[in-house]
Coordinates of C-alpha atoms in Angstrom, one line a residue:
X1 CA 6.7 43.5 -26.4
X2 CA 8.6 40.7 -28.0
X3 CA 12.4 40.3 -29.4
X4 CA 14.1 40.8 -32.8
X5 CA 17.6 40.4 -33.8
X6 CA 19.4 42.9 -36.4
X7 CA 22.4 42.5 -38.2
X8 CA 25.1 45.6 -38.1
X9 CA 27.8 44.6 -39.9
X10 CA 29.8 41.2 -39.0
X11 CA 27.6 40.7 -35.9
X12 CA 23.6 40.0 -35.3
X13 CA 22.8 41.4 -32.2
X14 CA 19.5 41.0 -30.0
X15 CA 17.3 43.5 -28.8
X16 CA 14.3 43.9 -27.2
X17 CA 11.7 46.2 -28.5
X18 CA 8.0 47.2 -28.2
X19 CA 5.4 48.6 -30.8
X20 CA 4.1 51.8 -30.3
X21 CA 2.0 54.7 -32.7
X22 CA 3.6 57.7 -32.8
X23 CA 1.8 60.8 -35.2
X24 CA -0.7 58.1 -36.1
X25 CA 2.1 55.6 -37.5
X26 CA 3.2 52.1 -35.8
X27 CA 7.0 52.3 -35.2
X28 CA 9.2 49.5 -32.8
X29 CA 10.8 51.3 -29.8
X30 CA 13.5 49.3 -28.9
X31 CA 13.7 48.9 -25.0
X32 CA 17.3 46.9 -24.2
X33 CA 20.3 45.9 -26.2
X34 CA 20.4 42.7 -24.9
X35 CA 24.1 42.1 -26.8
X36 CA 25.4 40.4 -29.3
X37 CA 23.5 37.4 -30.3
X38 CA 26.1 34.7 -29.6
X39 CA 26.7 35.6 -26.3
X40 CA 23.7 36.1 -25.8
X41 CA 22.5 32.6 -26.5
X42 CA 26.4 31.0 -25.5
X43 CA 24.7 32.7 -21.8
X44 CA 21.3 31.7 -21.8
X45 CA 20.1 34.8 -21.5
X46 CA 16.9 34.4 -23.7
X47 CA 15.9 31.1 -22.1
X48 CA 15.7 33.0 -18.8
X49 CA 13.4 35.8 -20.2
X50 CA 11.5 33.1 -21.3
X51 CA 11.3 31.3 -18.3
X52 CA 10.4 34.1 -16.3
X53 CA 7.8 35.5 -18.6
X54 CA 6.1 32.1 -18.3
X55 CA 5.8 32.0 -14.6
X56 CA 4.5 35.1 -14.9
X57 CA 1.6 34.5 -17.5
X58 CA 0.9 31.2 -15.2
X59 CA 0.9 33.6 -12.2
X60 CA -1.5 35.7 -14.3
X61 CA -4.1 32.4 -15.3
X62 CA -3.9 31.2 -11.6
X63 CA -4.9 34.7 -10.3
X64 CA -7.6 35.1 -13.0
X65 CA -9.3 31.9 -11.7
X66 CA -9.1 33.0 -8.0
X67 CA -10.6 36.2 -9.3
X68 CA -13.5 35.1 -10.8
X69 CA -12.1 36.2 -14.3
X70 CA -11.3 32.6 -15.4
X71 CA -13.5 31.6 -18.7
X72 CA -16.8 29.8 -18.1
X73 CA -15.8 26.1 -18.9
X74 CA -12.9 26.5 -16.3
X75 CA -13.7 23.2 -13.6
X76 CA -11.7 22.4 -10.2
X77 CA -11.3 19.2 -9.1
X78 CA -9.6 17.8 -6.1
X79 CA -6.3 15.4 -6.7
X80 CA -4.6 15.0 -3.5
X81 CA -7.0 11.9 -2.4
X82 CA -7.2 9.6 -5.6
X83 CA -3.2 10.4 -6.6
X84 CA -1.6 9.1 -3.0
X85 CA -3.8 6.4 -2.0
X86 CA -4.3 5.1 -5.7
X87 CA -0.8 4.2 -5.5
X88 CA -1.1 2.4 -2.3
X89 CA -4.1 0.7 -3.5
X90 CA -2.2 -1.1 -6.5
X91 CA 0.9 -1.5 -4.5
X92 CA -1.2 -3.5 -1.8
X93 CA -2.7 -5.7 -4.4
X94 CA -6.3 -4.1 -4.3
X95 CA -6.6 -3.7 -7.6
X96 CA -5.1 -6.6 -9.4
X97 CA -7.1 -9.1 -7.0
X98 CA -10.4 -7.5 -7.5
X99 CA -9.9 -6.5 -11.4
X100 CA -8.8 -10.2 -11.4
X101 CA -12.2 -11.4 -9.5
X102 CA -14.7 -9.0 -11.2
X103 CA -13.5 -10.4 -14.5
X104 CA -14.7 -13.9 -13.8
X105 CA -18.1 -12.2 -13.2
X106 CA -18.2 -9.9 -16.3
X107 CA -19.9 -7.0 -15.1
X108 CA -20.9 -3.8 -17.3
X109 CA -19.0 -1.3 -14.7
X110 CA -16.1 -1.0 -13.4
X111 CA -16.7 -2.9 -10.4
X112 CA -13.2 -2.8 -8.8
X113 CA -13.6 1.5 -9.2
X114 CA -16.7 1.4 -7.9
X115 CA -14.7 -0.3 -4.7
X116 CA -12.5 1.8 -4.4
X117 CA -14.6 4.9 -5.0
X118 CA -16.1 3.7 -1.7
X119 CA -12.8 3.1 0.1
X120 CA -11.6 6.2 -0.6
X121 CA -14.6 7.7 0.6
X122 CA -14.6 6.0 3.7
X123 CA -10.9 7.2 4.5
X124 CA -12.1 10.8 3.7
X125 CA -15.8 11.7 4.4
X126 CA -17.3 8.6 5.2
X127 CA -21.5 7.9 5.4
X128 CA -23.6 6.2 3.4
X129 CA -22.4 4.6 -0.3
X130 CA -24.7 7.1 -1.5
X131 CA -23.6 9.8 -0.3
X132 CA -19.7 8.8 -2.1
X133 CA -21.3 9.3 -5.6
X134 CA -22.0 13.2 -4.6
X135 CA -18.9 13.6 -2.7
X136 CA -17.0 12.2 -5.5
X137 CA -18.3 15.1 -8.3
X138 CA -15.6 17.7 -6.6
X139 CA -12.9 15.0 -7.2
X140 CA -10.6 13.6 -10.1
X141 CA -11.1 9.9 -9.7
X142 CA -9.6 7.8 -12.6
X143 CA -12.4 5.5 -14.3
X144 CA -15.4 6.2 -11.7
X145 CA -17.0 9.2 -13.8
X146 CA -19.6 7.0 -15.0
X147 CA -20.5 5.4 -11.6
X148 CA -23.8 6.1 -9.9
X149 CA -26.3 3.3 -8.3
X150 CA -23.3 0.7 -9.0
X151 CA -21.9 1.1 -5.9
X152 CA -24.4 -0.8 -4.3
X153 CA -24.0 -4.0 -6.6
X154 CA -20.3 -3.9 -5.7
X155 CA -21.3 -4.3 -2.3
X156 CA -23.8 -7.0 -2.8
X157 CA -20.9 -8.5 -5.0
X158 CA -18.5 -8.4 -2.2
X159 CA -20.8 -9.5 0.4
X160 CA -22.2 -12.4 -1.5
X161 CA -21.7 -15.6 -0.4
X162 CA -19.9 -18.5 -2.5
X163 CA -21.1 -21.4 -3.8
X164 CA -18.1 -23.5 -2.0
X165 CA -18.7 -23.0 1.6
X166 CA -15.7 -25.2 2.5
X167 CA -14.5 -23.3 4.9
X168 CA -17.6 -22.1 6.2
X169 CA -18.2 -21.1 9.9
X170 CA -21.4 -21.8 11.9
X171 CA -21.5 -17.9 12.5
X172 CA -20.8 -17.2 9.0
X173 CA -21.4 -17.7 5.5
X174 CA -17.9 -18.0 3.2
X175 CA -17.9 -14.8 1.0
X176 CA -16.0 -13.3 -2.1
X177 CA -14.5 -10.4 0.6
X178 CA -13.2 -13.8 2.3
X179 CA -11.3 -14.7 -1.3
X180 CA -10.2 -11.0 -1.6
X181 CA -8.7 -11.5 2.2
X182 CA -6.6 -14.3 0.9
X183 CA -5.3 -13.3 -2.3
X184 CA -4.1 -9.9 -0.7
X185 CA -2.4 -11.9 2.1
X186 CA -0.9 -14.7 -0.5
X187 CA 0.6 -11.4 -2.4
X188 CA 2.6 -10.0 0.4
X189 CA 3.8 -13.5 1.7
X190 CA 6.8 -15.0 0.7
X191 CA 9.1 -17.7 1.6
X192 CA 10.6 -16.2 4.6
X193 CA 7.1 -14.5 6.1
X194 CA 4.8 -16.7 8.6
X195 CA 1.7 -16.3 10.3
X196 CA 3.0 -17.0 13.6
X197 CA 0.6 -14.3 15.9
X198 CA -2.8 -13.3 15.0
X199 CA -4.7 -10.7 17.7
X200 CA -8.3 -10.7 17.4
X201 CA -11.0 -8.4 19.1
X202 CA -14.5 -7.4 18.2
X203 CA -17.0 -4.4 18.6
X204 CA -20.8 -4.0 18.0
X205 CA -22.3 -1.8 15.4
X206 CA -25.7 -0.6 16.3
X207 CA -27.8 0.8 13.4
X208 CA -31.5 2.3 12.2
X209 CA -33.7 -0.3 10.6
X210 CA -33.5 -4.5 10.5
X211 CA -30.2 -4.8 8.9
X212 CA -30.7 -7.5 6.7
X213 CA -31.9 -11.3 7.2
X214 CA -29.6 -12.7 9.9
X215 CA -27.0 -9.6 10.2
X216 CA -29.3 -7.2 11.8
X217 CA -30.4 -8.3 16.0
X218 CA -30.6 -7.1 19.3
X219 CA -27.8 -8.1 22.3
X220 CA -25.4 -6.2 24.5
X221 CA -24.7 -3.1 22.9
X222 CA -21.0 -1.5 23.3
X223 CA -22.4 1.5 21.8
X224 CA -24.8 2.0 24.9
X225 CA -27.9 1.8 22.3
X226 CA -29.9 -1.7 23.5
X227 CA -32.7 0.0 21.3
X228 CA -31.2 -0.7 18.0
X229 CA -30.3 -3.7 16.0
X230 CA -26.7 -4.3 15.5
X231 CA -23.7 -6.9 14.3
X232 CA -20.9 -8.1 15.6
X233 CA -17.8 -7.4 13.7
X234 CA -14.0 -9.0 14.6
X235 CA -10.8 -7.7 13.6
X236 CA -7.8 -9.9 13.1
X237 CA -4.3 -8.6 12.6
X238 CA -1.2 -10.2 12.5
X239 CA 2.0 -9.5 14.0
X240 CA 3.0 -6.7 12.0
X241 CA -0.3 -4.7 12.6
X242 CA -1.8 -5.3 9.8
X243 CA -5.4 -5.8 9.4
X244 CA -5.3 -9.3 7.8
X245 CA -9.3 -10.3 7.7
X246 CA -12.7 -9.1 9.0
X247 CA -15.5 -11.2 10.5
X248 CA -19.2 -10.1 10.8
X249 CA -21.8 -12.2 13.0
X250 CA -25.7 -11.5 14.3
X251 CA -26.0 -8.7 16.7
X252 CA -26.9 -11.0 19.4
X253 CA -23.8 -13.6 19.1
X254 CA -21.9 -13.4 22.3
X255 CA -17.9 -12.6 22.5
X256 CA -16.7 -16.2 23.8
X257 CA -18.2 -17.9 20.9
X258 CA -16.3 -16.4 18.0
X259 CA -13.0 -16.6 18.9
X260 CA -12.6 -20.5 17.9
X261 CA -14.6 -20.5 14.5
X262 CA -12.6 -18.0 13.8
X263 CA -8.9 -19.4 14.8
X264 CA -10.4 -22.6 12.5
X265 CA -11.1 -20.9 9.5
X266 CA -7.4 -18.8 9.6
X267 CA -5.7 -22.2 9.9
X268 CA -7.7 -23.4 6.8
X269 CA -8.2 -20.2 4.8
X270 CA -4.4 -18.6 5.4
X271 CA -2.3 -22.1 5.4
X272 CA -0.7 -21.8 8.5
X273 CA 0.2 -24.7 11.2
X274 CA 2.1 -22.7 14.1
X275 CA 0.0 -19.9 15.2
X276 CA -0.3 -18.0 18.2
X277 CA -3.6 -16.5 19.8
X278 CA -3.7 -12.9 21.7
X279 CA -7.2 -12.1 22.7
X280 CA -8.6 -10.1 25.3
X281 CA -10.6 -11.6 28.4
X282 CA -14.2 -11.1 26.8
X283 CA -13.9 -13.8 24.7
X284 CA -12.4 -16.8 27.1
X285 CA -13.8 -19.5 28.9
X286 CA -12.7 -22.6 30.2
X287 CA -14.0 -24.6 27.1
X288 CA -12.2 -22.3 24.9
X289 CA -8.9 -22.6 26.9
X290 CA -9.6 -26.3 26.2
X291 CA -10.2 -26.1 23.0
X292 CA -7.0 -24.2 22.3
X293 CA -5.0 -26.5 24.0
X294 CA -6.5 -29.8 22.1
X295 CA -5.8 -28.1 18.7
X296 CA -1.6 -27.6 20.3
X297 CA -2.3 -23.9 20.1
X298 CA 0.1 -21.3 21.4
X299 CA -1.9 -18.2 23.1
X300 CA -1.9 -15.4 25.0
X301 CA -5.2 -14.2 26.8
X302 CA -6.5 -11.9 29.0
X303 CA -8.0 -13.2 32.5
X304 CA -10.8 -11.4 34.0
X305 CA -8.8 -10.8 37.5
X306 CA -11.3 -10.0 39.9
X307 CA -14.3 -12.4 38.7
X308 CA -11.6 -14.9 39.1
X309 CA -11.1 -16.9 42.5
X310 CA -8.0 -18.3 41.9
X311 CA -6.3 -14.6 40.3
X312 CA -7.8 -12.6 43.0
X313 CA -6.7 -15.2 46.4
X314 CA -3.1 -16.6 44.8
X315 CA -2.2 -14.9 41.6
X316 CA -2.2 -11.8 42.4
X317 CA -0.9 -11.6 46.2
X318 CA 2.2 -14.2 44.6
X319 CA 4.9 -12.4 46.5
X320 CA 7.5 -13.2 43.4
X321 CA 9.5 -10.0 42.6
X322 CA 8.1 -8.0 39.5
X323 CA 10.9 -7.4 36.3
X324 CA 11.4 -4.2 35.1
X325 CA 11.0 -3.0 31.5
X326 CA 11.3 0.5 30.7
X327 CA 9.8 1.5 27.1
X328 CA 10.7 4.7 25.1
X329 CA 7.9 6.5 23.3
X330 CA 8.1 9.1 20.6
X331 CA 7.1 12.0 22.5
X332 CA 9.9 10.7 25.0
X333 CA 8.5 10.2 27.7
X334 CA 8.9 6.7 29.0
X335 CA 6.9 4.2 30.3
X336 CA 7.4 2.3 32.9
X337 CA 6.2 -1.5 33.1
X338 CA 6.8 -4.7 35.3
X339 CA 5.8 -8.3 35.2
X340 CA 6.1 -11.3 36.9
X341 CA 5.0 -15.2 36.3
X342 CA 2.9 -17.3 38.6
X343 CA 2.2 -20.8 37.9
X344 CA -0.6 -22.9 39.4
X345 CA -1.0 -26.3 39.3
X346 CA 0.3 -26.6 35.5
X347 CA -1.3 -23.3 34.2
X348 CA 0.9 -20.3 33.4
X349 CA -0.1 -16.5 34.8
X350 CA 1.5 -13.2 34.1
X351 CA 1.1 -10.3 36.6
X352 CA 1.3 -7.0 34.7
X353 CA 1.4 -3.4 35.9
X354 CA 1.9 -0.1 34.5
X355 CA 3.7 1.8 37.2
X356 CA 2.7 5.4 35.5
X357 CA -1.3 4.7 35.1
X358 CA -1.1 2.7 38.5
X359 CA 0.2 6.2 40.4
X360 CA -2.1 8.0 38.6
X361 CA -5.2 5.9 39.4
X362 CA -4.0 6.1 42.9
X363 CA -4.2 9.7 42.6
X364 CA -7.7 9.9 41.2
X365 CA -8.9 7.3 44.2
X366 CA -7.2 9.5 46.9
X367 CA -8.6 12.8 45.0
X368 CA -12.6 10.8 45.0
X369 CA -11.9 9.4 49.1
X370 CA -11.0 13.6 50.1
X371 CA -14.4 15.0 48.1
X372 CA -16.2 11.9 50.1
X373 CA -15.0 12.6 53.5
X374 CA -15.6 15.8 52.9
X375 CA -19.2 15.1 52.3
X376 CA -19.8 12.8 54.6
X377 CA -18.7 15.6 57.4
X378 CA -21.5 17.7 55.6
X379 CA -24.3 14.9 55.9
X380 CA -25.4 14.6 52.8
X381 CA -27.3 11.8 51.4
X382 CA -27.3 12.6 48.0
X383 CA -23.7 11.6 47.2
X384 CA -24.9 7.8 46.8
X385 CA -26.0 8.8 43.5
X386 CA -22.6 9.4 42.3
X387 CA -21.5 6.2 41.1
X388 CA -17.7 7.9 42.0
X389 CA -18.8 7.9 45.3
X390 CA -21.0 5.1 45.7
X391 CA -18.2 2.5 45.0
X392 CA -16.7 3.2 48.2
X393 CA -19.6 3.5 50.9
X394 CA -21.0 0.9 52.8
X395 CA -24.2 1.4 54.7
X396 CA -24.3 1.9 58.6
X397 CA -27.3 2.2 59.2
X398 CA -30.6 3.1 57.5
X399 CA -29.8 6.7 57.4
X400 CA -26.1 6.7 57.4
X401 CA -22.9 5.9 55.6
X402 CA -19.4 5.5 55.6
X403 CA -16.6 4.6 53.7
X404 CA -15.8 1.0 53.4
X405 CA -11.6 0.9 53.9
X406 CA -11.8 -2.8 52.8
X407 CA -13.0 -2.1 49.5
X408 CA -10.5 0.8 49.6
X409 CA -7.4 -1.7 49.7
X410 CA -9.2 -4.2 47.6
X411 CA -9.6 -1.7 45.0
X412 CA -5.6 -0.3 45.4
X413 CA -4.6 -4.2 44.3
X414 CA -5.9 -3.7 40.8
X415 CA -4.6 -0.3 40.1
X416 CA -3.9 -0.6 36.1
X417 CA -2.9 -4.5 37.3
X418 CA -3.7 -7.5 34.5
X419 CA -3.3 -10.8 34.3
X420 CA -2.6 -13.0 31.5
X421 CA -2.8 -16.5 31.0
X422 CA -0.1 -18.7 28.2
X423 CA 0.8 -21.6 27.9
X424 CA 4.1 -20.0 25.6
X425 CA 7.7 -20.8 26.5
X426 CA 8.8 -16.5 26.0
X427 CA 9.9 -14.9 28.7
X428 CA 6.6 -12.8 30.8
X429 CA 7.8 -9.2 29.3
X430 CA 7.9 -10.7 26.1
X431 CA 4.3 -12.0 27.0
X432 CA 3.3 -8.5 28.4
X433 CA 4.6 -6.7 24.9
X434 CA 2.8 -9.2 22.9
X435 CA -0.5 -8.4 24.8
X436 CA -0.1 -4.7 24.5
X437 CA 0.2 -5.1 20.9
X438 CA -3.6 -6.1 21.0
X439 CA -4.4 -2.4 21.6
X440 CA -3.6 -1.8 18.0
X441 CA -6.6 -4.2 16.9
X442 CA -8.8 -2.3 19.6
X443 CA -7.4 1.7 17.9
X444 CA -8.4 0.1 14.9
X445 CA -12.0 -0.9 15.7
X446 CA -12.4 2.7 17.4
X447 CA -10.9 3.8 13.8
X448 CA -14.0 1.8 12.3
X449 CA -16.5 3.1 14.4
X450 CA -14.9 6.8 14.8
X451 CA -12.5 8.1 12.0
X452 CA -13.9 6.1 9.4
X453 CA -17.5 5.9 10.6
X454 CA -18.5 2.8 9.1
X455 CA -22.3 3.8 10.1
X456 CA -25.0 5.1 8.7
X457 CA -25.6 1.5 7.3
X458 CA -28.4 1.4 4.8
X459 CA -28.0 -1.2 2.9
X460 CA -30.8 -4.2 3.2
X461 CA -29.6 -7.4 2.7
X462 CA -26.6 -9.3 4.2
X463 CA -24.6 -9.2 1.2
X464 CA -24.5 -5.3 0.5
X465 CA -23.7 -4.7 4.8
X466 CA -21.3 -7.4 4.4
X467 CA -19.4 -5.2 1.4
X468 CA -20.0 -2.1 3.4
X469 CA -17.7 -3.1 6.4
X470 CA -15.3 -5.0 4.4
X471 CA -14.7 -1.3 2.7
X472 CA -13.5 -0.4 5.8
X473 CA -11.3 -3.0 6.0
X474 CA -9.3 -1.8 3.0
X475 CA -10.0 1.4 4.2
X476 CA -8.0 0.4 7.5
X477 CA -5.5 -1.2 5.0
X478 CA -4.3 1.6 3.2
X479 CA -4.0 3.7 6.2
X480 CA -2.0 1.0 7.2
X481 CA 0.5 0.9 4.6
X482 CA 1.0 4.8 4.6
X483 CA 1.3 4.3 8.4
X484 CA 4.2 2.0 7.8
X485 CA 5.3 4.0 5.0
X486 CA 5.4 7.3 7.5
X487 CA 7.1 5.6 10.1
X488 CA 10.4 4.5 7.9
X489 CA 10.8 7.9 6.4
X490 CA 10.6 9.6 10.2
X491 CA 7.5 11.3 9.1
X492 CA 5.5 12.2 12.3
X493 CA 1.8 13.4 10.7
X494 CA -1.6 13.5 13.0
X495 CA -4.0 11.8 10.6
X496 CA -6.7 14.1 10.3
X497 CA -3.4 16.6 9.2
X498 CA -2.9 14.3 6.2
X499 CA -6.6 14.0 5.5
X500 CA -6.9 17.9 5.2
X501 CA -3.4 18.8 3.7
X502 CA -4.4 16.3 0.7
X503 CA -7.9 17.2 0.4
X504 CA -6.5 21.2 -0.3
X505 CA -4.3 20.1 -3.4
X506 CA -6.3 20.6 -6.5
X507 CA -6.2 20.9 -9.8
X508 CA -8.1 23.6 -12.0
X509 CA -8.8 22.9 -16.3
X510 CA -9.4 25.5 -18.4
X511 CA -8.6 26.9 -21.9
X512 CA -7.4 30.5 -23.3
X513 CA -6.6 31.2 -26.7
X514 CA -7.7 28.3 -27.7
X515 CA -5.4 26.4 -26.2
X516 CA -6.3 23.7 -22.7
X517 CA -4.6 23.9 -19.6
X518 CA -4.1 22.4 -16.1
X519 CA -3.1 24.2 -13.0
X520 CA -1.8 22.3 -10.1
X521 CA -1.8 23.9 -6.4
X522 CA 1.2 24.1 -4.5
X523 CA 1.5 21.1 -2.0
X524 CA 0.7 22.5 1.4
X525 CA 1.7 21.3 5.6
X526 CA 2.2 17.7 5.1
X527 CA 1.3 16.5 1.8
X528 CA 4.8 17.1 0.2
X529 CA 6.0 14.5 2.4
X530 CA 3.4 12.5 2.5
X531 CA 3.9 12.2 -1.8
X532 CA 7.6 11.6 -1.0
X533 CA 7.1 8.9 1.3
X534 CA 4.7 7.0 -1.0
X535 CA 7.2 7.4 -4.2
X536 CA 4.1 9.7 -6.0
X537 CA 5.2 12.1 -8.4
X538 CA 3.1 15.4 -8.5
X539 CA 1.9 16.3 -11.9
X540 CA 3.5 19.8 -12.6
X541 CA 2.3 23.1 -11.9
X542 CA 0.9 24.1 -15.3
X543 CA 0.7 21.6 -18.8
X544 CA -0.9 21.8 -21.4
X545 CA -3.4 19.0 -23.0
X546 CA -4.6 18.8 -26.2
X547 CA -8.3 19.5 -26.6
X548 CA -10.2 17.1 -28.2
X549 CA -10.5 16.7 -32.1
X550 CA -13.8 17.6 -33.9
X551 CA -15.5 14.2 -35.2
X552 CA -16.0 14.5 -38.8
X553 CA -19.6 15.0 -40.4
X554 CA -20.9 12.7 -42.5

């Protein structure tokens, strides 16, 4: 079936027509008078028929591939991952700063792909740098086809510690991912941004195997495994919420200790004078405290409430009236919270108290005291087993218990209660909001440890570890930025949604009549928006690409 135009007198007029064999001849049938051919073009009527006929033979090649019926050298990548967060990558500065580095070093790969190769993999699938290279044959990457065992030099690379150790820690060796740190934040600053709050927490990483020469020891495990070697790795992110350096110490340094090497080296490594400190109560001490306050150091830290003599007998029974502060949340719902200041002798407390989770704990104690009494009445022994229970009881006699009200009420005076300890001038809400801001840094660790499962680790020095978790770092970054990115467009996504939404969009190569083709996917839930939001364009839904010239014989 095709068209033909024939001239009948003054006019040409278009028609369309089909062949067909009639008594053993070929004759053309003609099928429509589309009209005369001016008007017919003056209307667009043949660009339409066009049009239409070529959605319909890319309808036909899609359906062919679903099929099965699609020629043998036809190959189906996935273009979701590497097209949105390749974008984000360059825009953050990840790939200038370590195109810029690796250069200086003149490797024979593509180091800074090999890096990001990882990264993406982290945000994705996650596991061990090995495993990326097999994960990454069912994706289009741009420049990592090539990569195999290099992803573990790019580690070692980013991991490996500088010759100028200048602003070197006791707890830690300076390290290109330190320089990387630093030229990403210098990118971003400007004349009008400061440093002014840094929150900092840390988490343990417990792993198989020794875990390099210094990395890899035993101490308190958060992940409830005191049978493996682990590390300690901080987080530091600055008022914004974004992840602005990593830290990595042996598995066996404690809390308190890292919090002031680590204030040091930001003041030295990040060039900035005013600064204040949020931290949570695992990592202070009196000598820190003391410490903070000899360097002029604004901070904000938590106070271990019932350990404390002074917060449990004076702070905490102060009979000064509690402000208000309602906050609205996105679901909204809202929540409620109060604070109020104490000061003792000089030093500065904030009571706070989330009236929602305090009802609710109250709830849970009255719903644990019922079950007990109604044990109790019953005689059984047993329940001092349950550590729900046991909390509560006191011991009567050898054979008997009962509930102790004392520690009852004692227990009522900390529901969801905190106290905080500044030496700021804001007001104690703004001191309360500042606080709660920490629990980003703390989501994010859980993000390490969880979403992007930094672990299994199995790399064997220091250096290669070191560039492990630093991946997750930028990993954390870009999830940042398309965070951010989400949040001023009023795009609400759950972020396994936009892991799985991007992961369906593919694209499929193959050739027909000699010609090469690529078919695109249609975007599905939220990746449309998620492209929109980042400023991607999607490639279209079919194009054609030349196929490769035949290199001339000799």
């Amino acid at each position: 079936m095709f068209a033909r135009d024939k001239r009948i007198g003054p006019y040409t007029y278009v028609y369309l027509v089909e062949n067909v064999r009639e008594e053993g001849r070929t004759k053309q049938r003609i099928i429509a008078n589309l009209g005369r051919k001016e008007v017919v073009v003056a209307r667009g009527d043949l660009d339409r028929l066009a049009r239409s006929v070529a959605r319909l033979a890319q309808r036909s090649m899609v359906l062919s591939v679903v099929e099965g019926e699609a020629p043998p050298n036809a190959m189906c990548r996935r273009i979701g991952p590497a097209l949105l967060f390749e974008r984000l990558w360059q825009e953050v500065g990840c790939r200038a700063v370590l195109e810029e580095l690796a250069a200086q070093r003149q490797f024979e790969f593509a180091a800074e792909r090999a890096t990001f190769l990882t990264v993406l993999h982290r945000l994705f699938v996650s596991g061990s740098d090995r495993a990326a290279e097999k994960w990454r044959a069912d994706y289009r990457i741009e420049g990592t086809e090539a990569l195999q065992l290099h992803l573990y030099r790019a580690m070692a690379w980013l991991g490996e510690p500088l010759t100028d150790q200048a602003d070197a820690s006791e707890l830690a060796p300076r390290c290109r991912k330190d320089v990387v740190e630093e030229e990403l934040f210098a990118r971003r600053r400007d004349l009008f941004a400061e440093l002014s709050v840094v929150f900092m927490d840390t988490t343990s990483l417990s792993f198989e195997g020794q875990g390099g020469e210094e990395l890899g020891r035993r101490g308190h495990s958060k992940d409830y495994r005191p049978d493996l070697n682990q590390m300690i790795v901080g987080l530091v992110m600055d008022q914004d919420g974004r992840p602005l350096c990593s830290e990595l110490w042996p598995g066996n340094t404690a809390d308190v200790t890292t919090l002031l090497p680590v204030v040091d080296r930001l003041r030295a490594r990040f060039g900035v004078g005013r600064i204040c400190v949020v931290a949570d109560r695992g990592m202070i001490s009196a000598a820190t405290i003391a410490a903070l306050e000899e360097r002029k150091l604004e901070y904000i830290l938590g106070v271990r409430e019932r350990s404390s003599a002074e917060v449990r007998s004076t702070v905490i029974d102060d009979q000064t009236p509690f402000v208000p502060l309602v906050v609205p949340r996105a679901s909204g719902d809202l929540t409620e919270l109060e604070a109020k200041q104490v000061k003792i002798g000089g030093r500065r407390y904030i009571v706070c108290r989330n009236l929602a989770e305090a009802r609710r704990d109250a709830e849970q104690r009255a719903a644990i005291l019922d079950g007990l009494r109604t044990k109790l009445a019953q005689g059984d022994k047993a329940l001092v087993g349950n550590s729900g229970f046991r909390r509560y009881l006191k011991t009567v006699s050898a054979r008997h218990f009962a509930i102790d009200e004392a520690r009852v009420a004692d227990d009522a005076r900390f529901d969801v209660l905190y106290v905080l300890r500044t030496n700021t001038k804001i007001t104690p809400l703004q001191v309360m909001l500042r606080y709660r801001d920490l629990l980003r840094v703390e989501q994010l660790l859980r993000q390490v440890k969880a979403v992007l499962a930094t672990r299994p680790i199995y790399h064997s020095s220091d250096m290669a570890i070191r560039g492990h978790v630093f991946c997750s770092f930028l990993a954390l970054l870009l999830a940042k930025e398309l965070e951010d990115r989400l949040r001023r467009q009023g795009v609400a996504a759950e972020w396994g949604d936009i892991l799985r939404d991007l992961d369906r969009l593919q694209q499929i190569q193959l050739e027909q009549d000699g010609k090469r083709f690529l078919l695109r996917t249609p975007t599905t839930g939220v990746a449309g928006k998620l492209f929109q939001a980042v400023g991607v364009a999607l490639p279209p839904n079919i194009q054609e690409i030349p196929l490769p010239r035949p290199q001339p014989t000799a």
